[in-house]
Amino acid sequence: MKTDEVREKFLGFFAARGARIVPSDSLVPHNDPTLLFTGAGMNQFKDQFLGLRLEYRAAVSCQKCLRTGDIMNVGVTPAHQTFFEMLGNFSFGGYFKREAIAWAWEFLTSAMGIPENRLQASVHVSDDEAGGIWEKEIGLPRTRISRLGDHDNFWPADAPKLGPCGPCGPCSEIFYDRGPAFGCGRPDCGITCDCRRWVEIWNLVFTQFDRRPDGTLVPLPQRNIDTGMGLERMAACLQEAPTNMDIDIFRPLVAAIADRAGKTYGSRREDDILLRRAADHLRAVTFCIGDGVLPANSHRGYVLKRLLRRAVLDGRNLGIRGGFLAGLVPVVGRAMAKPYPEIQARATAIADAIGQEEAKFLATLDRGLARIGQVAAQTRQAGGAAVSGAEAFELYDTYGFPLELAEEVLANEGLGVDRAGYEAALAEARAKAREGAKMKGEVFARGPLQEVKKLASATEFLGYESLEAATTALAVVIGGRLADEAGPGAQVTVVLDRTPFYGESGGQVGDTGLLVGPGNLVVRVDDTQKLDGIHLHLGEVESGGLRPGAALEARVDPERRLDIRRNHTAAHLLHYALRSVLGERAEQRGSHVGPDRLRFDFQHPAALTRDQREKVEDLVNRRILENARVVTRALPLEEARQSGAIALFGEKYGDTVRVIAVGDYSIEFCGGTHMAEVAPIGCFRLVSEEAVAAGVRRIEGVTGLAACRLSREQGELLSEVSRELKASPREVRERVQGMSGHIRELEKSLSALRLARAGDRLAGADVREVAGARLLAADAGEIGGRELGELARRALERLGGTGVAILGGREKGKASLAVVVGNELAPARLKAGDLVRKLSPLIDGGGGGRADFAQAGGRKPEGLPQLLAAAPAALGELL
């Protein structure tokens, strides 16, 4: 039975019994965007299980899941996977044990056609009710019903003794007998045996107790059913497949990877493990990116990066050179097209994201592996059993090897890793990365801050309501020390008991302004920072004398604050517009809001098209013209999340959060300052859009008078260009396109002349025979790049399309190499990339390509004669 059929029959079976079919949730849980969905039904139906939402009493689903806790077993054992689908049926105070067991038995024996004698069950040792249903109502012999303890047949495992507190209950597991061929041969072989004959295919959890802190199990007022059946594991049993990765939805992908590697699946165990693991990881990566996760250095993005790079390394160990994962995304899409058509629809974007990460890792992979070899040798030579944490961090920071991946490679060398040392090195690096941003406040962390904290736990912020306030100076700091007085010209940091000055945070810059006091005291505030809740006013005493305890008037620069408010509210409108035009996966990844412009980073795999840019800009301006009100509310964190407010990915929030709503279309967590209504923003102009990281784009924009100035400057520039071209502004584009076309034609003519001249140079080049293959190896002169590649192809044509052409050239002080191999040799006997890798070190370079064509560049053009002289011997070795 095909996997798709198993899925459809399961959903249909329980839907016919009154269950609502609930679509798979995203791999990114709504309640914590830093995590990935682990597949527990309690996650998806938490509110129903707690009785908070009861619009339906029964549900059935097929949930996408990702787990990496036992990643070392993937590809090794028959059943372990990272990405998988979990079938489940659920009851929320409705049906209970009798129906759950009876329907499970009916589904397996009738809908799936499994012979009854191939099934066994287990129940908790204390669950006489479930045991009785299996024996007396289902008719399962007592010899085929195992009674096991808290670890095996209670959910969560060992909960009665070890916790956690909360809903829990006994469970009943159903096992499938794969037959004697999979077993150990012992007469007592059964479901508790470690051999792989008996496979657990379904777990029925009876959530009927509430565990209290004292360990007592109190019956729940609402008893629930929560079941889980691994789809791929079930399909493997029905298809009599030796592993989950030999079923119909996996086979095409495993075969495609084997084909790329030139391997035969099933011929060598070590290769089979790598093939299965690479296939699993590629499926996982494809679905993660399809659900909006992108490679990153923390949280879910790190999980994705680790899986992807592990698959790249597996490919390398299989003999695959270069990237291969991105090209196989369509294979995943076709295999999963019926239940998840969105994978095919997003295949190009998914492949682009994978390709970028592949290229990034491949750029350092060989050097990284070489460095691992050096580190391993040095560690063994020193008599150590583990690589130091500093060296492991170097492998990650310099060569892109995640800790877990480095551990796997080093394990093959018989070495471990000092994890504590690695974590310390990582923490130190992160601290250094933050150091620049904290420079202005670090002086406080080393002394004055502790003294100030004795006077005030946090600065009272008044800036949401007012730009001026009466306040008192609590502390004055000069040169990192608390000061009793500061005179004119002194560079000071002032701590106030209350302030209208916004301290830099949440992407919004700090306020500037004045502190004014008696005796002609004026302090110019150039910046405001915030550290541990205390606002730090950084500036210079312009006149008078400043002392701790002085009564002051704090005045924020109103025009600058207004410009910041315009830009901050416009940033929210921009976020809304991006999600509207590009889709909800265009999530914010960072921002910077200043008085002159706004900068907004967001998740998206490709550059915006001209049409998309225009739609985003127009939508923001349309909303500005509509002049919606901006409403600010302080809400409990959970209430804010339930309201649909968007939280910044990776940000930590307190129990109460500030929520900014613009009209009925934008609602976000935000602690910044905003407009009361949006029309005073005036206008929004999108200045630039560029990539800042893999899968992350950055938009810069301006509002208000800055937007007007930008329009005026662009108009003046267009007028100047028009005058230079002697064309009207409307004719400029056509005139420039015409000139560009003319330039391209001239470049083509020049390229043709260079090719012709280089071709004349090759006319007298010698052709020799090496190991039965004809070889033309020659210096093509001042030529490189594409032209050298084209010349090499023409040289092979001169040989009748057979043999090997190796050409060297020079361009802009650098060396180039091109190798073309005829079809009678490539790829069976020779690959062009192998020749390039063998010869390119002679010009201090490197490169690669396909089996029939490869190129390299180098920094040492003077090495070309030696390279060409070495070509025959290199070819002979490879043939």
mmCIF file of C-alpha atoms in Angstrom, residues 372-597:
data_model
loop_
_atom_site.group_PDB
_atom_site.id
_atom_site.type_symbol
_atom_site.label_atom_id
_atom_site.label_comp_id
_atom_site.label_asym_id
_atom_site.label_seq_id
_atom_site.Cartn_x
_atom_site.Cartn_y
_atom_site.Cartn_z
ATOM 1 C CA ILE A 372 40.319 18.784 11.493
ATOM 2 C CA GLY A 373 43.015 16.328 10.423
ATOM 3 C CA GLN A 374 45.726 18.656 11.754
ATOM 4 C CA VAL A 375 43.912 19.233 15.041
ATOM 5 C CA ALA A 376 43.318 15.495 15.491
ATOM 6 C CA ALA A 377 46.986 14.699 14.851
ATOM 7 C CA GLN A 378 48.162 17.401 17.263
ATOM 8 C CA THR A 379 45.743 16.197 19.957
ATOM 9 C CA ARG A 380 46.887 12.584 19.647
ATOM 10 C CA GLN A 381 50.539 13.645 19.603
ATOM 11 C CA ALA A 382 49.959 15.519 22.856
ATOM 12 C CA GLY A 383 48.343 12.422 24.364
ATOM 13 C CA GLY A 384 44.896 14.011 24.553
ATOM 14 C CA ALA A 385 41.562 12.262 24.151
ATOM 15 C CA ALA A 386 39.542 15.355 23.240
ATOM 16 C CA VAL A 387 40.044 18.388 21.038
ATOM 17 C CA SER A 388 40.080 21.641 22.990
ATOM 18 C CA GLY A 389 37.015 23.859 23.037
ATOM 19 C CA ALA A 390 38.966 26.712 21.449
ATOM 20 C CA GLU A 391 39.966 24.524 18.497
ATOM 21 C CA ALA A 392 36.419 23.202 18.101
ATOM 22 C CA PHE A 393 35.144 26.778 18.054
ATOM 23 C CA GLU A 394 37.727 27.658 15.398
ATOM 24 C CA LEU A 395 36.317 24.852 13.248
ATOM 25 C CA TYR A 396 32.874 26.442 13.528
ATOM 26 C CA ASP A 397 33.835 30.098 13.349
ATOM 27 C CA THR A 398 36.402 29.816 10.543
ATOM 28 C CA TYR A 399 35.388 26.712 8.599
ATOM 29 C CA GLY A 400 31.643 26.498 9.238
ATOM 30 C CA PHE A 401 31.591 23.117 11.034
ATOM 31 C CA PRO A 402 28.783 23.115 13.636
ATOM 32 C CA LEU A 403 29.920 21.562 16.915
ATOM 33 C CA GLU A 404 27.892 18.386 16.442
ATOM 34 C CA LEU A 405 29.250 17.884 12.930
ATOM 35 C CA ALA A 406 32.828 18.386 14.107
ATOM 36 C CA GLU A 407 32.166 15.857 16.892
ATOM 37 C CA GLU A 408 31.032 13.267 14.350
ATOM 38 C CA VAL A 409 34.107 13.734 12.160
ATOM 39 C CA LEU A 410 36.443 13.665 15.150
ATOM 40 C CA ALA A 411 34.701 10.558 16.525
ATOM 41 C CA ASN A 412 35.917 8.757 13.416
ATOM 42 C CA GLU A 413 39.415 9.773 14.532
ATOM 43 C CA GLY A 414 38.735 8.327 17.982
ATOM 44 C CA LEU A 415 38.579 11.748 19.637
ATOM 45 C CA GLY A 416 36.024 13.735 21.582
ATOM 46 C CA VAL A 417 35.491 17.483 22.041
ATOM 47 C CA ASP A 418 35.733 19.615 25.173
ATOM 48 C CA ARG A 419 32.136 20.864 25.064
ATOM 49 C CA ALA A 420 32.502 23.106 28.111
ATOM 50 C CA GLY A 421 35.514 24.768 26.522
ATOM 51 C CA TYR A 422 33.592 25.199 23.280
ATOM 52 C CA GLU A 423 30.676 26.852 25.073
ATOM 53 C CA ALA A 424 33.098 29.178 26.858
ATOM 54 C CA ALA A 425 34.751 30.172 23.563
ATOM 55 C CA LEU A 426 31.338 30.710 21.980
ATOM 56 C CA ALA A 427 30.182 32.855 24.891
ATOM 57 C CA GLU A 428 33.374 34.919 24.689
ATOM 58 C CA ALA A 429 32.889 35.477 20.947
ATOM 59 C CA ARG A 430 29.296 36.556 21.451
ATOM 60 C CA ALA A 431 30.373 38.933 24.209
ATOM 61 C CA LYS A 432 32.937 40.486 21.882
ATOM 62 C CA ALA A 433 30.309 40.830 19.168
ATOM 63 C CA ARG A 434 28.090 42.728 21.586
ATOM 64 C CA GLU A 435 30.943 44.811 22.902
ATOM 65 C CA GLY A 436 30.737 47.476 20.231
ATOM 66 C CA ALA A 437 27.056 48.069 20.865
ATOM 67 C CA LYS A 438 27.674 48.352 24.593
ATOM 68 C CA MET A 439 30.761 50.553 24.503
ATOM 69 C CA LYS A 440 28.905 53.609 25.748
ATOM 70 C CA GLY A 441 27.448 51.787 28.707
ATOM 71 C CA GLU A 442 30.213 49.347 29.640
ATOM 72 C CA VAL A 443 31.844 51.822 32.000
ATOM 73 C CA PHE A 444 28.765 51.534 34.188
ATOM 74 C CA ALA A 445 28.831 47.762 34.295
ATOM 75 C CA ARG A 446 32.254 47.849 35.943
ATOM 76 C CA GLY A 447 31.474 50.027 38.916
ATOM 77 C CA PRO A 448 29.287 53.127 38.668
ATOM 78 C CA LEU A 449 26.235 51.119 37.643
ATOM 79 C CA GLN A 450 26.321 49.178 40.891
ATOM 80 C CA GLU A 451 26.504 52.437 42.843
ATOM 81 C CA VAL A 452 23.650 53.945 40.826
ATOM 82 C CA LYS A 453 21.513 50.846 41.427
ATOM 83 C CA LYS A 454 21.660 51.612 45.121
ATOM 84 C CA LEU A 455 19.893 54.900 44.352
ATOM 85 C CA ALA A 456 17.353 53.653 41.765
ATOM 86 C CA SER A 457 16.448 50.230 40.406
ATOM 87 C CA ALA A 458 15.321 51.650 37.047
ATOM 88 C CA THR A 459 14.717 55.013 35.429
ATOM 89 C CA GLU A 460 11.069 56.046 35.222
ATOM 90 C CA PHE A 461 10.392 56.657 31.518
ATOM 91 C CA LEU A 462 7.948 59.475 30.700
ATOM 92 C CA GLY A 463 8.667 59.835 27.016
ATOM 93 C CA TYR A 464 5.520 58.180 25.705
ATOM 94 C CA GLU A 465 3.429 61.032 27.092
ATOM 95 C CA SER A 466 5.778 64.019 27.221
ATOM 96 C CA LEU A 467 8.989 65.428 25.722
ATOM 97 C CA GLU A 468 9.786 67.566 28.783
ATOM 98 C CA ALA A 469 9.923 66.686 32.454
ATOM 99 C CA ALA A 470 11.215 67.948 35.791
ATOM 100 C CA THR A 471 13.805 65.502 37.095
ATOM 101 C CA THR A 472 16.760 65.043 39.437
ATOM 102 C CA ALA A 473 20.338 64.039 38.633
ATOM 103 C CA LEU A 474 21.091 60.859 40.571
ATOM 104 C CA ALA A 475 24.640 60.386 39.311
ATOM 105 C CA VAL A 476 27.240 62.083 37.125
ATOM 106 C CA VAL A 477 30.015 60.026 35.556
ATOM 107 C CA ILE A 478 33.208 61.375 33.964
ATOM 108 C CA GLY A 479 35.814 59.052 32.469
ATOM 109 C CA GLY A 480 34.314 55.956 34.032
ATOM 110 C CA ARG A 481 34.167 57.355 37.562
ATOM 111 C CA LEU A 482 31.408 58.871 39.656
ATOM 112 C CA ALA A 483 31.983 62.615 39.892
ATOM 113 C CA ASP A 484 30.893 65.211 42.460
ATOM 114 C CA GLU A 485 30.836 68.015 39.896
ATOM 115 C CA ALA A 486 31.185 68.562 36.133
ATOM 116 C CA GLY A 487 32.079 71.937 34.613
ATOM 117 C CA PRO A 488 31.844 73.359 31.093
ATOM 118 C CA GLY A 489 33.402 71.138 28.429
ATOM 119 C CA ALA A 490 33.157 67.952 30.523
ATOM 120 C CA GLN A 491 32.049 64.795 28.696
ATOM 121 C CA VAL A 492 29.474 63.296 31.032
ATOM 122 C CA THR A 493 27.016 60.465 31.449
ATOM 123 C CA VAL A 494 24.040 61.524 33.554
ATOM 124 C CA VAL A 495 21.580 59.247 35.340
ATOM 125 C CA LEU A 496 18.177 60.789 36.174
ATOM 126 C CA ASP A 497 15.407 59.519 38.420
ATOM 127 C CA ARG A 498 12.859 60.078 35.622
ATOM 128 C CA THR A 499 13.283 61.018 31.990
ATOM 129 C CA PRO A 500 11.429 61.722 28.735
ATOM 130 C CA PHE A 501 14.555 60.622 26.781
ATOM 131 C CA TYR A 502 14.128 57.287 24.970
ATOM 132 C CA GLY A 503 17.101 54.987 25.541
ATOM 133 C CA GLU A 504 18.301 53.097 22.456
ATOM 134 C CA SER A 505 16.547 49.736 22.253
ATOM 135 C CA GLY A 506 14.366 47.653 19.966
ATOM 136 C CA GLY A 507 16.118 49.079 16.915
ATOM 137 C CA GLN A 508 15.188 52.689 17.742
ATOM 138 C CA VAL A 509 18.024 55.139 18.379
ATOM 139 C CA GLY A 510 18.244 57.135 21.584
ATOM 140 C CA ASP A 511 16.949 60.675 21.957
ATOM 141 C CA THR A 512 19.010 63.864 22.011
ATOM 142 C CA GLY A 513 18.200 67.208 23.609
ATOM 143 C CA LEU A 514 19.062 69.326 26.633
ATOM 144 C CA LEU A 515 19.226 69.119 30.426
ATOM 145 C CA VAL A 516 18.696 72.603 31.879
ATOM 146 C CA GLY A 517 19.204 73.661 35.513
ATOM 147 C CA PRO A 518 19.742 76.648 37.810
ATOM 148 C CA GLY A 519 22.813 78.834 37.491
ATOM 149 C CA ASN A 520 22.778 78.829 33.682
ATOM 150 C CA LEU A 521 23.362 75.049 33.672
ATOM 151 C CA VAL A 522 22.990 73.484 30.210
ATOM 152 C CA VAL A 523 23.979 69.901 29.339
ATOM 153 C CA ARG A 524 23.746 68.924 25.675
ATOM 154 C CA VAL A 525 22.547 65.303 25.405
ATOM 155 C CA ASP A 526 24.029 63.692 22.274
ATOM 156 C CA ASP A 527 22.723 60.177 22.857
ATOM 157 C CA THR A 528 20.665 58.122 25.284
ATOM 158 C CA GLN A 529 21.450 54.480 26.030
ATOM 159 C CA LYS A 530 19.730 52.006 28.314
ATOM 160 C CA LEU A 531 21.472 49.431 30.477
ATOM 161 C CA ASP A 532 19.651 47.152 32.924
ATOM 162 C CA GLY A 533 16.640 49.483 32.872
ATOM 163 C CA ILE A 534 18.696 52.583 33.661
ATOM 164 C CA HIS A 535 18.777 55.395 31.097
ATOM 165 C CA LEU A 536 22.212 56.844 30.442
ATOM 166 C CA HIS A 537 22.262 60.409 29.059
ATOM 167 C CA LEU A 538 25.572 60.952 27.261
ATOM 168 C CA GLY A 539 26.705 64.459 26.372
ATOM 169 C CA GLU A 540 28.668 67.570 27.287
ATOM 170 C CA VAL A 541 28.241 70.311 29.867
ATOM 171 C CA GLU A 542 27.919 73.525 27.824
ATOM 172 C CA SER A 543 27.609 75.977 30.713
ATOM 173 C CA GLY A 544 27.215 76.060 34.465
ATOM 174 C CA GLY A 545 28.073 73.301 36.897
ATOM 175 C CA LEU A 546 26.377 69.887 37.150
ATOM 176 C CA ARG A 547 26.232 68.077 40.488
ATOM 177 C CA PRO A 548 24.436 64.926 41.688
ATOM 178 C CA GLY A 549 21.112 65.914 43.252
ATOM 179 C CA ALA A 550 20.629 68.914 40.942
ATOM 180 C CA ALA A 551 17.047 69.692 39.935
ATOM 181 C CA LEU A 552 16.860 69.685 36.130
ATOM 182 C CA GLU A 553 14.457 70.216 33.270
ATOM 183 C CA ALA A 554 14.885 67.423 30.671
ATOM 184 C CA ARG A 555 13.972 68.504 27.143
ATOM 185 C CA VAL A 556 13.953 66.077 24.196
ATOM 186 C CA ASP A 557 14.662 67.538 20.736
ATOM 187 C CA PRO A 558 11.060 67.567 19.428
ATOM 188 C CA GLU A 559 11.789 67.718 15.677
ATOM 189 C CA ARG A 560 14.247 64.832 15.840
ATOM 190 C CA ARG A 561 11.855 62.723 17.934
ATOM 191 C CA LEU A 562 9.049 63.452 15.435
ATOM 192 C CA ASP A 563 11.226 62.217 12.561
ATOM 193 C CA ILE A 564 12.023 59.047 14.541
ATOM 194 C CA ARG A 565 8.330 58.474 15.262
ATOM 195 C CA ARG A 566 7.518 58.869 11.564
ATOM 196 C CA ASN A 567 10.142 56.331 10.601
ATOM 197 C CA HIS A 568 9.206 53.860 13.334
ATOM 198 C CA THR A 569 5.515 53.798 12.450
ATOM 199 C CA ALA A 570 6.491 53.601 8.760
ATOM 200 C CA ALA A 571 8.636 50.552 9.611
ATOM 201 C CA HIS A 572 5.492 48.832 10.926
ATOM 202 C CA LEU A 573 3.640 49.767 7.745
ATOM 203 C CA LEU A 574 6.557 48.428 5.705
ATOM 204 C CA HIS A 575 6.461 45.114 7.597
ATOM 205 C CA TYR A 576 2.736 44.865 6.903
ATOM 206 C CA ALA A 577 3.252 45.691 3.213
ATOM 207 C CA LEU A 578 6.047 43.132 2.793
ATOM 208 C CA ARG A 579 3.934 40.376 4.331
ATOM 209 C CA SER A 580 1.003 41.409 2.124
ATOM 210 C CA VAL A 581 3.032 41.410 -1.109
ATOM 211 C CA LEU A 582 5.539 38.602 -0.441
ATOM 212 C CA GLY A 583 3.586 36.413 1.974
ATOM 213 C CA GLU A 584 3.608 35.943 5.744
ATOM 214 C CA ARG A 585 7.053 34.350 5.688
ATOM 215 C CA ALA A 586 8.571 37.794 5.056
ATOM 216 C CA GLU A 587 9.259 37.995 8.799
ATOM 217 C CA GLN A 588 11.235 40.785 10.430
ATOM 218 C CA ARG A 589 14.840 39.909 11.225
ATOM 219 C CA GLY A 590 15.986 43.261 12.566
ATOM 220 C CA SER A 591 15.601 47.014 12.176
ATOM 221 C CA HIS A 592 17.197 50.381 12.789
ATOM 222 C CA VAL A 593 15.051 53.474 13.173
ATOM 223 C CA GLY A 594 16.715 56.862 13.201
ATOM 224 C CA PRO A 595 15.638 60.429 12.423
ATOM 225 C CA ASP A 596 17.065 60.398 8.877
ATOM 226 C CA ARG A 597 15.949 56.978 7.645
#
